[in-house]
Every structure is written in C-alpha cells, then in structure tokens.
Amino acid sequence: MADLIRETVNHLRDLPRYRQILTTLVRYGYQDVVSALHLDAIVRPIERAALGETPPAHDRPRRLRMVCEELGPTFVKLGQLLSTRPDLIPEAYTSELAALRDDVRPFPFDQAEAILTKEYGRPLAECFASLDPVPVASASISQVHRAVLHDGRTIALKVRRPEIQKVVQADLDILKNLAQLAERRLPALGVYKPLALALEFERSLKRELDFTVELRTMHRCQEQFAGDPTAHIPFAVEEFSTPRVIAMEFIGGVSVADLEGIRGLGLDPGQVATAGAKILIKQIFQFGFFHADPHPGNLRVLPGGVIAPLDYGMFGRLDGRTRERIADLLAGLIAQDVDRVLKALDALDIRGEQVDPKALRRDVDELIHAYPELSLDAIDLSVLLRELVRVIRTHHLHIPPDLVLLIRSLVTIESTGRQLDPHFDIARQLEPPLRALTLRRYHPIRLLNQSVRTAEDLQRIATLLPDLLSHSLESIKRGELNVKFDLQGFERLVKQLIRASNILAMGIVISGLLVASSLVLRVGPASLAYTGYAAGVILSLWLGWTMSRS
C-alpha cells in the first residue's frame, strides 16, 4: 500500500513534465503517437486546438530531433542512443539523430564555484592557483573549466550540472512508464521491447552521471597504453576528483578534424588517420574495452602525431570469445559462407523470437553474394555493416548493446579516417588483429589450457558421479525418488487405457461364463447352466451398451 501511495504521489509530481513532453510531441506533429497511447487528455487544449494540417512524413525524423533538443539533456542523450541503433529504427532517423549536439548553454560560474567548494570542503584558492570562470566546453550533463594547480600543471575541471541527477531521474521514470504503456497499447512495438530499452538507457545514463566510473575508465586506459608512444591518455588528479567533478590533464593540440591544424603541426593527415585507427582497433580487438564514441570532437592530435582520446564516459566491453566470434563473422562474410555467417550471428546472441530461418538464410545469402569479389582489402566496411544491420532489422533480431557500440565505433573510425584521407582503408588496419585472433585460437598454449580445463571438468564429473548414483539408488530403495511426467493429454490417455482394460476383462469373464455354462449343461444341472447363460447374455448386453457409449 505504501508503494502504491508513493508511486501515485510521484506521478502527480511528474504530471507537469508529462504534459510538457506530450505537448511537445503534439506540437511537432507526433499527435498520432500520443493518441495511440491514449494520453490526449493530458495535452493542453490550446495545443490541440492549434494543430493545423498533418506535417509531411518525410521530415518526421528532423522533427523528432527537434523534440529531443527542446526537451533537454535526458532526451538529447536518448536521441544520441537511438542514433546508434540502426537495428531498431530506420536509417533516416539514425542519421538525423546523430546530428544532435551536446553543446548547450553553460550554467553560471557561481553555481560551478558553489559545487566545487562543497565537493572539496575548502576555499578554491587553496586548491588552485587560478580558475577560469569562462567554460571551455559546455554539454548537457557537465561543463569544463580550465584551472592551474599550485604546482603549475594545467588541468580541466569537468563539473556536473546542478540538480541534473534529479531532472534526469524524473525523466527516466516517465520514459519507463511510457515504455510500459507502449508495450500494452502498441503491440507492433512489442518486438522492440521498449521497456528493456528504457532500462538499458537508464543504466547507461546513470553510469555517465557518476564521474567515478569515468575516472576508473581513464585509469584502465592508462594501463593499457602505458609505454605506447602513439597514444596519450590524460592523467587524473585524484585529490580533486569526486562523483560530481573530474580533475584531469588539460589536453591541447588540435582536433582530428582540423586538416589545416594537423598540417600546421607538420603531420600528414593520412598518417594521423592510420595512427588513430590503430589505437581504437587495438582497444577493440586486443583489450576488448573500447571508446564507443570516437567522433572528431573526442580525438585530439598532439605534436609528433600522438593521438589523445577525450571523454571516457561511453565505453564498450567485449570478452575474448566475443572478439573471436566477430572474427568468425567477418571471415564468413569474406568467404561468402552463409552457414558460417548464420552460425556466427547465433554465437553472438544476435537472435529473434519469431524468425523464419529460410527467409533469413536467403537474405544473408543475397547480402554476401552482392559483392562478387569480396576480400578484406576491398570491403567498404560501413556499407557492409549497414547492409548487415538492415537484414538484422528486417528479421527483428536483437543485437547485444556492446555489439551495437562496436558497429558504431567501427563506422565512426572509418568515416573519420576518410575525412582525413579519402583513400583511408580501415580493412587494412583490421587485417592484423583479425589474423591474430584466428591464430590465437589455435595457439598450442591455449589448446593445452583448454585440454587442462576439460580434464578438470571430467575429473570433477568422475568424482561426483559415484556419490550422485549412490544417493539416487538409496532414494529409489526408500521410494523417495519420483519421476514426474507432464505430458499434454496424458491423463485422458490413462483413463482410456483403464476403460479398455476393463472392457477386455469383462469380455473374458463373459466368455468364461458362457463356456462354463455349456460344460455344466452336459454334465450337471440344467437349471444352473441356463442361469449362467442368462447372466452371460445380460453382461453381454451391458458390455455392448458400455462400448457404444465409449
């Protein structure tokens, strides 16, 4: 009862935000969605009355982007997430939502100053030699200020927006409620599991709001690239980092998209593209822990061609087996082996609930044979991945979130590389790690380890089997071991068998009675024989009547 009251109070508290969200949808031409959810009554009457003609369908993706921008940080992040899910929404929507910018109006410096003072518990003058009140960047969740430590190091302070956690949580609760409503009232969306998507989004966004997660990610990347001269991971200042603030090295250099700036550093843009791709591909296939948003704004180029990735809030994870299965998928595509591709998709948990195997096989076959001379050095990876995702979406297959991030990361790497060098070939960069994954699978040490693990499993089974059999036999002796069958219609079948057995038994009794009466008639009293005949006739009539009813 208390939970019900609390939930009702929360709904009443969130009602103005509900109205704002639904009104915005209606104003941008999504009144059909609001009507399908039966939420028209919440929309302001003045908004409903102001509706004119139905907007053209072709600009519907653009209007959805405008809805996200107007509704603020949570919906900007939701739009960005959806832009990475071509398996769920058409390409027109993913392309439009990918244009969502995280740049928003900065919040006042006095609020940032109050947050920093509260987090550190002391005056900022004791912490920093100087602190620039003008932010160098401002996003939907945080903004960044430049500061100088007393030891002379220049750092960037990433400060979370005031009250952003409460705003985001309220929006997440509304989104989960709307997702539940959509699953009930829009059955066609059931295959996309709106509530599961809302919960996945909630988990992702909450991790992004907790800056300690991002800090741990930075430390992990520093360990991965320790001693690698081509990559530079910013150092973090633990003393001034909290769940609401990250203090990290301020990275200069130029954006990876700044061709003139790169040339000004005396570097070849093509070589920069190759260096950046190698770093990100190394994260994917060697470490299985990769930057999932490597767009140009998150990559800086330092003197000497060193690449410095920024923003460690969105990372994907792939275990060793998954990386090998990805290699199997690409190998199957290159070999134009339909069975291998389908097997790899299943091994990667890319599956659906109601899939037509023949239709899926046909579409995969058409996909891989659309390229008559498919080879690793001739693949246009972004096109191939888009075609594969189109097949996946057509058959309503579900892709694990980290694989979606992987596809997004690879496509972004390729597009960024081609901005720097029109002849950039990501397939050439993929070939060494894919070959290494294949060779690693058959490495003698790995085969030996697998054999050892198999032997350990067999030993464990052999050790447990005698005890298990002993206990089972003891249970059988005591009558404690019951075998339960749950067969549909089994009870009715048993009744029919019992009835047939009874009829057969009665038939045998009647036959015996008639034969005995015949014998008695020859050697004994006739009255007894006729009594037996009469009883046999009566039982025969009863048996016939019973059989006719069955």
JSON list of N, CA, C and O in Angstrom, two decimals, residues 507-539:
[
{"chain": "A", "resi": 507, "resn": "GLY", "atom": "N", "xyz": [-15.05, -58.88, -21.09]},
{"chain": "A", "resi": 507, "resn": "GLY", "atom": "CA", "xyz": [-15.24, -59.80, -22.22]},
{"chain": "A", "resi": 507, "resn": "GLY", "atom": "C", "xyz": [-14.73, -61.19, -21.89]},
{"chain": "A", "resi": 507, "resn": "GLY", "atom": "O", "xyz": [-15.35, -62.22, -22.24]},
{"chain": "A", "resi": 508, "resn": "ILE", "atom": "N", "xyz": [-13.56, -61.23, -21.22]},
{"chain": "A", "resi": 508, "resn": "ILE", "atom": "CA", "xyz": [-13.01, -62.53, -20.82]},
{"chain": "A", "resi": 508, "resn": "ILE", "atom": "C", "xyz": [-13.94, -63.23, -19.83]},
{"chain": "A", "resi": 508, "resn": "ILE", "atom": "O", "xyz": [-14.18, -64.45, -19.91]},
{"chain": "A", "resi": 509, "resn": "VAL", "atom": "N", "xyz": [-14.49, -62.48, -18.87]},
{"chain": "A", "resi": 509, "resn": "VAL", "atom": "CA", "xyz": [-15.42, -63.05, -17.87]},
{"chain": "A", "resi": 509, "resn": "VAL", "atom": "C", "xyz": [-16.66, -63.63, -18.55]},
{"chain": "A", "resi": 509, "resn": "VAL", "atom": "O", "xyz": [-17.13, -64.75, -18.23]},
{"chain": "A", "resi": 510, "resn": "ILE", "atom": "N", "xyz": [-17.21, -62.85, -19.52]},
{"chain": "A", "resi": 510, "resn": "ILE", "atom": "CA", "xyz": [-18.41, -63.32, -20.21]},
{"chain": "A", "resi": 510, "resn": "ILE", "atom": "C", "xyz": [-18.13, -64.59, -21.01]},
{"chain": "A", "resi": 510, "resn": "ILE", "atom": "O", "xyz": [-18.90, -65.56, -20.99]},
{"chain": "A", "resi": 511, "resn": "SER", "atom": "N", "xyz": [-16.98, -64.60, -21.69]},
{"chain": "A", "resi": 511, "resn": "SER", "atom": "CA", "xyz": [-16.62, -65.79, -22.47]},
{"chain": "A", "resi": 511, "resn": "SER", "atom": "C", "xyz": [-16.48, -67.00, -21.56]},
{"chain": "A", "resi": 511, "resn": "SER", "atom": "O", "xyz": [-16.94, -68.11, -21.85]},
{"chain": "A", "resi": 512, "resn": "GLY", "atom": "N", "xyz": [-15.80, -66.79, -20.43]},
{"chain": "A", "resi": 512, "resn": "GLY", "atom": "CA", "xyz": [-15.63, -67.89, -19.49]},
{"chain": "A", "resi": 512, "resn": "GLY", "atom": "C", "xyz": [-16.96, -68.38, -18.94]},
{"chain": "A", "resi": 512, "resn": "GLY", "atom": "O", "xyz": [-17.17, -69.60, -18.77]},
{"chain": "A", "resi": 513, "resn": "LEU", "atom": "N", "xyz": [-17.87, -67.46, -18.67]},
{"chain": "A", "resi": 513, "resn": "LEU", "atom": "CA", "xyz": [-19.19, -67.82, -18.15]},
{"chain": "A", "resi": 513, "resn": "LEU", "atom": "C", "xyz": [-19.98, -68.66, -19.14]},
{"chain": "A", "resi": 513, "resn": "LEU", "atom": "O", "xyz": [-20.61, -69.68, -18.79]},
{"chain": "A", "resi": 514, "resn": "LEU", "atom": "N", "xyz": [-19.93, -68.26, -20.42]},
{"chain": "A", "resi": 514, "resn": "LEU", "atom": "CA", "xyz": [-20.67, -69.00, -21.45]},
{"chain": "A", "resi": 514, "resn": "LEU", "atom": "C", "xyz": [-20.08, -70.39, -21.67]},
{"chain": "A", "resi": 514, "resn": "LEU", "atom": "O", "xyz": [-20.80, -71.39, -21.82]},
{"chain": "A", "resi": 515, "resn": "VAL", "atom": "N", "xyz": [-18.73, -70.48, -21.68]},
{"chain": "A", "resi": 515, "resn": "VAL", "atom": "CA", "xyz": [-18.08, -71.78, -21.87]},
{"chain": "A", "resi": 515, "resn": "VAL", "atom": "C", "xyz": [-18.40, -72.70, -20.67]},
{"chain": "A", "resi": 515, "resn": "VAL", "atom": "O", "xyz": [-18.73, -73.91, -20.83]},
{"chain": "A", "resi": 516, "resn": "ALA", "atom": "N", "xyz": [-18.33, -72.15, -19.45]},
{"chain": "A", "resi": 516, "resn": "ALA", "atom": "CA", "xyz": [-18.62, -72.94, -18.26]},
{"chain": "A", "resi": 516, "resn": "ALA", "atom": "C", "xyz": [-20.08, -73.43, -18.26]},
{"chain": "A", "resi": 516, "resn": "ALA", "atom": "O", "xyz": [-20.36, -74.58, -17.89]},
{"chain": "A", "resi": 517, "resn": "SER", "atom": "N", "xyz": [-21.00, -72.57, -18.65]},
{"chain": "A", "resi": 517, "resn": "SER", "atom": "CA", "xyz": [-22.42, -72.96, -18.69]},
{"chain": "A", "resi": 517, "resn": "SER", "atom": "C", "xyz": [-22.64, -74.10, -19.67]},
{"chain": "A", "resi": 517, "resn": "SER", "atom": "O", "xyz": [-23.45, -75.02, -19.42]},
{"chain": "A", "resi": 518, "resn": "SER", "atom": "N", "xyz": [-21.91, -74.04, -20.80]},
{"chain": "A", "resi": 518, "resn": "SER", "atom": "CA", "xyz": [-22.04, -75.11, -21.80]},
{"chain": "A", "resi": 518, "resn": "SER", "atom": "C", "xyz": [-21.55, -76.44, -21.23]},
{"chain": "A", "resi": 518, "resn": "SER", "atom": "O", "xyz": [-22.15, -77.52, -21.45]},
{"chain": "A", "resi": 519, "resn": "LEU", "atom": "N", "xyz": [-20.45, -76.41, -20.49]},
{"chain": "A", "resi": 519, "resn": "LEU", "atom": "CA", "xyz": [-19.93, -77.62, -19.88]},
{"chain": "A", "resi": 519, "resn": "LEU", "atom": "C", "xyz": [-20.89, -78.16, -18.81]},
{"chain": "A", "resi": 519, "resn": "LEU", "atom": "O", "xyz": [-21.13, -79.38, -18.70]},
{"chain": "A", "resi": 520, "resn": "VAL", "atom": "N", "xyz": [-21.45, -77.23, -18.01]},
{"chain": "A", "resi": 520, "resn": "VAL", "atom": "CA", "xyz": [-22.39, -77.64, -16.97]},
{"chain": "A", "resi": 520, "resn": "VAL", "atom": "C", "xyz": [-23.63, -78.28, -17.57]},
{"chain": "A", "resi": 520, "resn": "VAL", "atom": "O", "xyz": [-24.20, -79.26, -17.04]},
{"chain": "A", "resi": 521, "resn": "LEU", "atom": "N", "xyz": [-24.10, -77.77, -18.71]},
{"chain": "A", "resi": 521, "resn": "LEU", "atom": "CA", "xyz": [-25.30, -78.30, -19.37]},
{"chain": "A", "resi": 521, "resn": "LEU", "atom": "C", "xyz": [-25.11, -79.77, -19.75]},
{"chain": "A", "resi": 521, "resn": "LEU", "atom": "O", "xyz": [-26.05, -80.56, -19.75]},
{"chain": "A", "resi": 522, "resn": "ARG", "atom": "N", "xyz": [-23.86, -80.17, -20.06]},
{"chain": "A", "resi": 522, "resn": "ARG", "atom": "CA", "xyz": [-23.58, -81.54, -20.46]},
{"chain": "A", "resi": 522, "resn": "ARG", "atom": "C", "xyz": [-23.52, -82.49, -19.25]},
{"chain": "A", "resi": 522, "resn": "ARG", "atom": "O", "xyz": [-23.98, -83.65, -19.32]},
{"chain": "A", "resi": 523, "resn": "VAL", "atom": "N", "xyz": [-22.96, -82.03, -18.16]},
{"chain": "A", "resi": 523, "resn": "VAL", "atom": "CA", "xyz": [-22.68, -82.96, -17.05]},
{"chain": "A", "resi": 523, "resn": "VAL", "atom": "C", "xyz": [-23.41, -82.62, -15.76]},
{"chain": "A", "resi": 523, "resn": "VAL", "atom": "O", "xyz": [-23.38, -83.39, -14.81]},
{"chain": "A", "resi": 524, "resn": "GLY", "atom": "N", "xyz": [-24.04, -81.43, -15.69]},
{"chain": "A", "resi": 524, "resn": "GLY", "atom": "CA", "xyz": [-24.65, -81.03, -14.43]},
{"chain": "A", "resi": 524, "resn": "GLY", "atom": "C", "xyz": [-26.09, -80.60, -14.58]},
{"chain": "A", "resi": 524, "resn": "GLY", "atom": "O", "xyz": [-26.72, -80.82, -15.63]},
{"chain": "A", "resi": 525, "resn": "PRO", "atom": "N", "xyz": [-26.60, -79.93, -13.51]},
{"chain": "A", "resi": 525, "resn": "PRO", "atom": "CA", "xyz": [-27.99, -79.47, -13.53]},
{"chain": "A", "resi": 525, "resn": "PRO", "atom": "C", "xyz": [-28.23, -78.47, -14.64]},
{"chain": "A", "resi": 525, "resn": "PRO", "atom": "O", "xyz": [-27.45, -77.51, -14.81]},
{"chain": "A", "resi": 526, "resn": "ALA", "atom": "N", "xyz": [-29.32, -78.65, -15.38]},
{"chain": "A", "resi": 526, "resn": "ALA", "atom": "CA", "xyz": [-29.65, -77.75, -16.49]},
{"chain": "A", "resi": 526, "resn": "ALA", "atom": "C", "xyz": [-30.00, -76.37, -15.99]},
{"chain": "A", "resi": 526, "resn": "ALA", "atom": "O", "xyz": [-29.71, -75.35, -16.63]},
{"chain": "A", "resi": 527, "resn": "SER", "atom": "N", "xyz": [-30.64, -76.32, -14.79]},
{"chain": "A", "resi": 527, "resn": "SER", "atom": "CA", "xyz": [-31.04, -75.01, -14.26]},
{"chain": "A", "resi": 527, "resn": "SER", "atom": "C", "xyz": [-29.83, -74.11, -14.02]},
{"chain": "A", "resi": 527, "resn": "SER", "atom": "O", "xyz": [-29.83, -72.90, -14.28]},
{"chain": "A", "resi": 528, "resn": "LEU", "atom": "N", "xyz": [-28.75, -74.72, -13.52]},
{"chain": "A", "resi": 528, "resn": "LEU", "atom": "CA", "xyz": [-27.53, -73.93, -13.26]},
{"chain": "A", "resi": 528, "resn": "LEU", "atom": "C", "xyz": [-26.91, -73.44, -14.56]},
{"chain": "A", "resi": 528, "resn": "LEU", "atom": "O", "xyz": [-26.44, -72.30, -14.66]},
{"chain": "A", "resi": 529, "resn": "ALA", "atom": "N", "xyz": [-26.97, -74.29, -15.59]},
{"chain": "A", "resi": 529, "resn": "ALA", "atom": "CA", "xyz": [-26.41, -73.89, -16.89]},
{"chain": "A", "resi": 529, "resn": "ALA", "atom": "C", "xyz": [-27.21, -72.76, -17.49]},
{"chain": "A", "resi": 529, "resn": "ALA", "atom": "O", "xyz": [-26.63, -71.78, -18.00]},
{"chain": "A", "resi": 530, "resn": "TYR", "atom": "N", "xyz": [-28.56, -72.84, -17.42]},
{"chain": "A", "resi": 530, "resn": "TYR", "atom": "CA", "xyz": [-29.37, -71.77, -18.01]},
{"chain": "A", "resi": 530, "resn": "TYR", "atom": "C", "xyz": [-29.21, -70.45, -17.24]},
{"chain": "A", "resi": 530, "resn": "TYR", "atom": "O", "xyz": [-29.25, -69.37, -17.80]},
{"chain": "A", "resi": 531, "resn": "THR", "atom": "N", "xyz": [-28.98, -70.59, -15.94]},
{"chain": "A", "resi": 531, "resn": "THR", "atom": "CA", "xyz": [-28.71, -69.37, -15.14]},
{"chain": "A", "resi": 531, "resn": "THR", "atom": "C", "xyz": [-27.42, -68.71, -15.59]},
{"chain": "A", "resi": 531, "resn": "THR", "atom": "O", "xyz": [-27.30, -67.48, -15.72]},
{"chain": "A", "resi": 532, "resn": "GLY", "atom": "N", "xyz": [-26.41, -69.54, -15.86]},
{"chain": "A", "resi": 532, "resn": "GLY", "atom": "CA", "xyz": [-25.14, -69.00, -16.36]},
{"chain": "A", "resi": 532, "resn": "GLY", "atom": "C", "xyz": [-25.30, -68.34, -17.71]},
{"chain": "A", "resi": 532, "resn": "GLY", "atom": "O", "xyz": [-24.72, -67.27, -17.97]},
{"chain": "A", "resi": 533, "resn": "TYR", "atom": "N", "xyz": [-26.14, -69.00, -18.62]},
{"chain": "A", "resi": 533, "resn": "TYR", "atom": "CA", "xyz": [-26.38, -68.39, -19.93]},
{"chain": "A", "resi": 533, "resn": "TYR", "atom": "C", "xyz": [-27.07, -67.03, -19.77]},
{"chain": "A", "resi": 533, "resn": "TYR", "atom": "O", "xyz": [-26.73, -66.06, -20.44]},
{"chain": "A", "resi": 534, "resn": "ALA", "atom": "N", "xyz": [-28.06, -66.97, -18.89]},
{"chain": "A", "resi": 534, "resn": "ALA", "atom": "CA", "xyz": [-28.81, -65.72, -18.69]},
{"chain": "A", "resi": 534, "resn": "ALA", "atom": "C", "xyz": [-27.89, -64.61, -18.20]},
{"chain": "A", "resi": 534, "resn": "ALA", "atom": "O", "xyz": [-27.93, -63.46, -18.66]},
{"chain": "A", "resi": 535, "resn": "ALA", "atom": "N", "xyz": [-27.03, -64.98, -17.23]},
{"chain": "A", "resi": 535, "resn": "ALA", "atom": "CA", "xyz": [-26.08, -63.97, -16.70]},
{"chain": "A", "resi": 535, "resn": "ALA", "atom": "C", "xyz": [-25.14, -63.50, -17.79]},
{"chain": "A", "resi": 535, "resn": "ALA", "atom": "O", "xyz": [-24.80, -62.31, -17.92]},
{"chain": "A", "resi": 536, "resn": "GLY", "atom": "N", "xyz": [-24.68, -64.46, -18.66]},
{"chain": "A", "resi": 536, "resn": "GLY", "atom": "CA", "xyz": [-23.78, -64.08, -19.75]},
{"chain": "A", "resi": 536, "resn": "GLY", "atom": "C", "xyz": [-24.43, -63.15, -20.74]},
{"chain": "A", "resi": 536, "resn": "GLY", "atom": "O", "xyz": [-23.81, -62.19, -21.23]},
{"chain": "A", "resi": 537, "resn": "VAL", "atom": "N", "xyz": [-25.70, -63.40, -21.07]},
{"chain": "A", "resi": 537, "resn": "VAL", "atom": "CA", "xyz": [-26.42, -62.55, -22.02]},
{"chain": "A", "resi": 537, "resn": "VAL", "atom": "C", "xyz": [-26.59, -61.14, -21.44]},
{"chain": "A", "resi": 537, "resn": "VAL", "atom": "O", "xyz": [-26.39, -60.13, -22.12]},
{"chain": "A", "resi": 538, "resn": "ILE", "atom": "N", "xyz": [-26.99, -61.10, -20.15]},
{"chain": "A", "resi": 538, "resn": "ILE", "atom": "CA", "xyz": [-27.19, -59.78, -19.52]},
{"chain": "A", "resi": 538, "resn": "ILE", "atom": "C", "xyz": [-25.89, -58.98, -19.51]},
{"chain": "A", "resi": 538, "resn": "ILE", "atom": "O", "xyz": [-25.85, -57.78, -19.85]},
{"chain": "A", "resi": 539, "resn": "LEU", "atom": "N", "xyz": [-24.80, -59.67, -19.14]},
{"chain": "A", "resi": 539, "resn": "LEU", "atom": "CA", "xyz": [-23.49, -58.97, -19.11]},
{"chain": "A", "resi": 539, "resn": "LEU", "atom": "C", "xyz": [-23.06, -58.55, -20.52]},
{"chain": "A", "resi": 539, "resn": "LEU", "atom": "O", "xyz": [-22.44, -57.50, -20.70]}
]
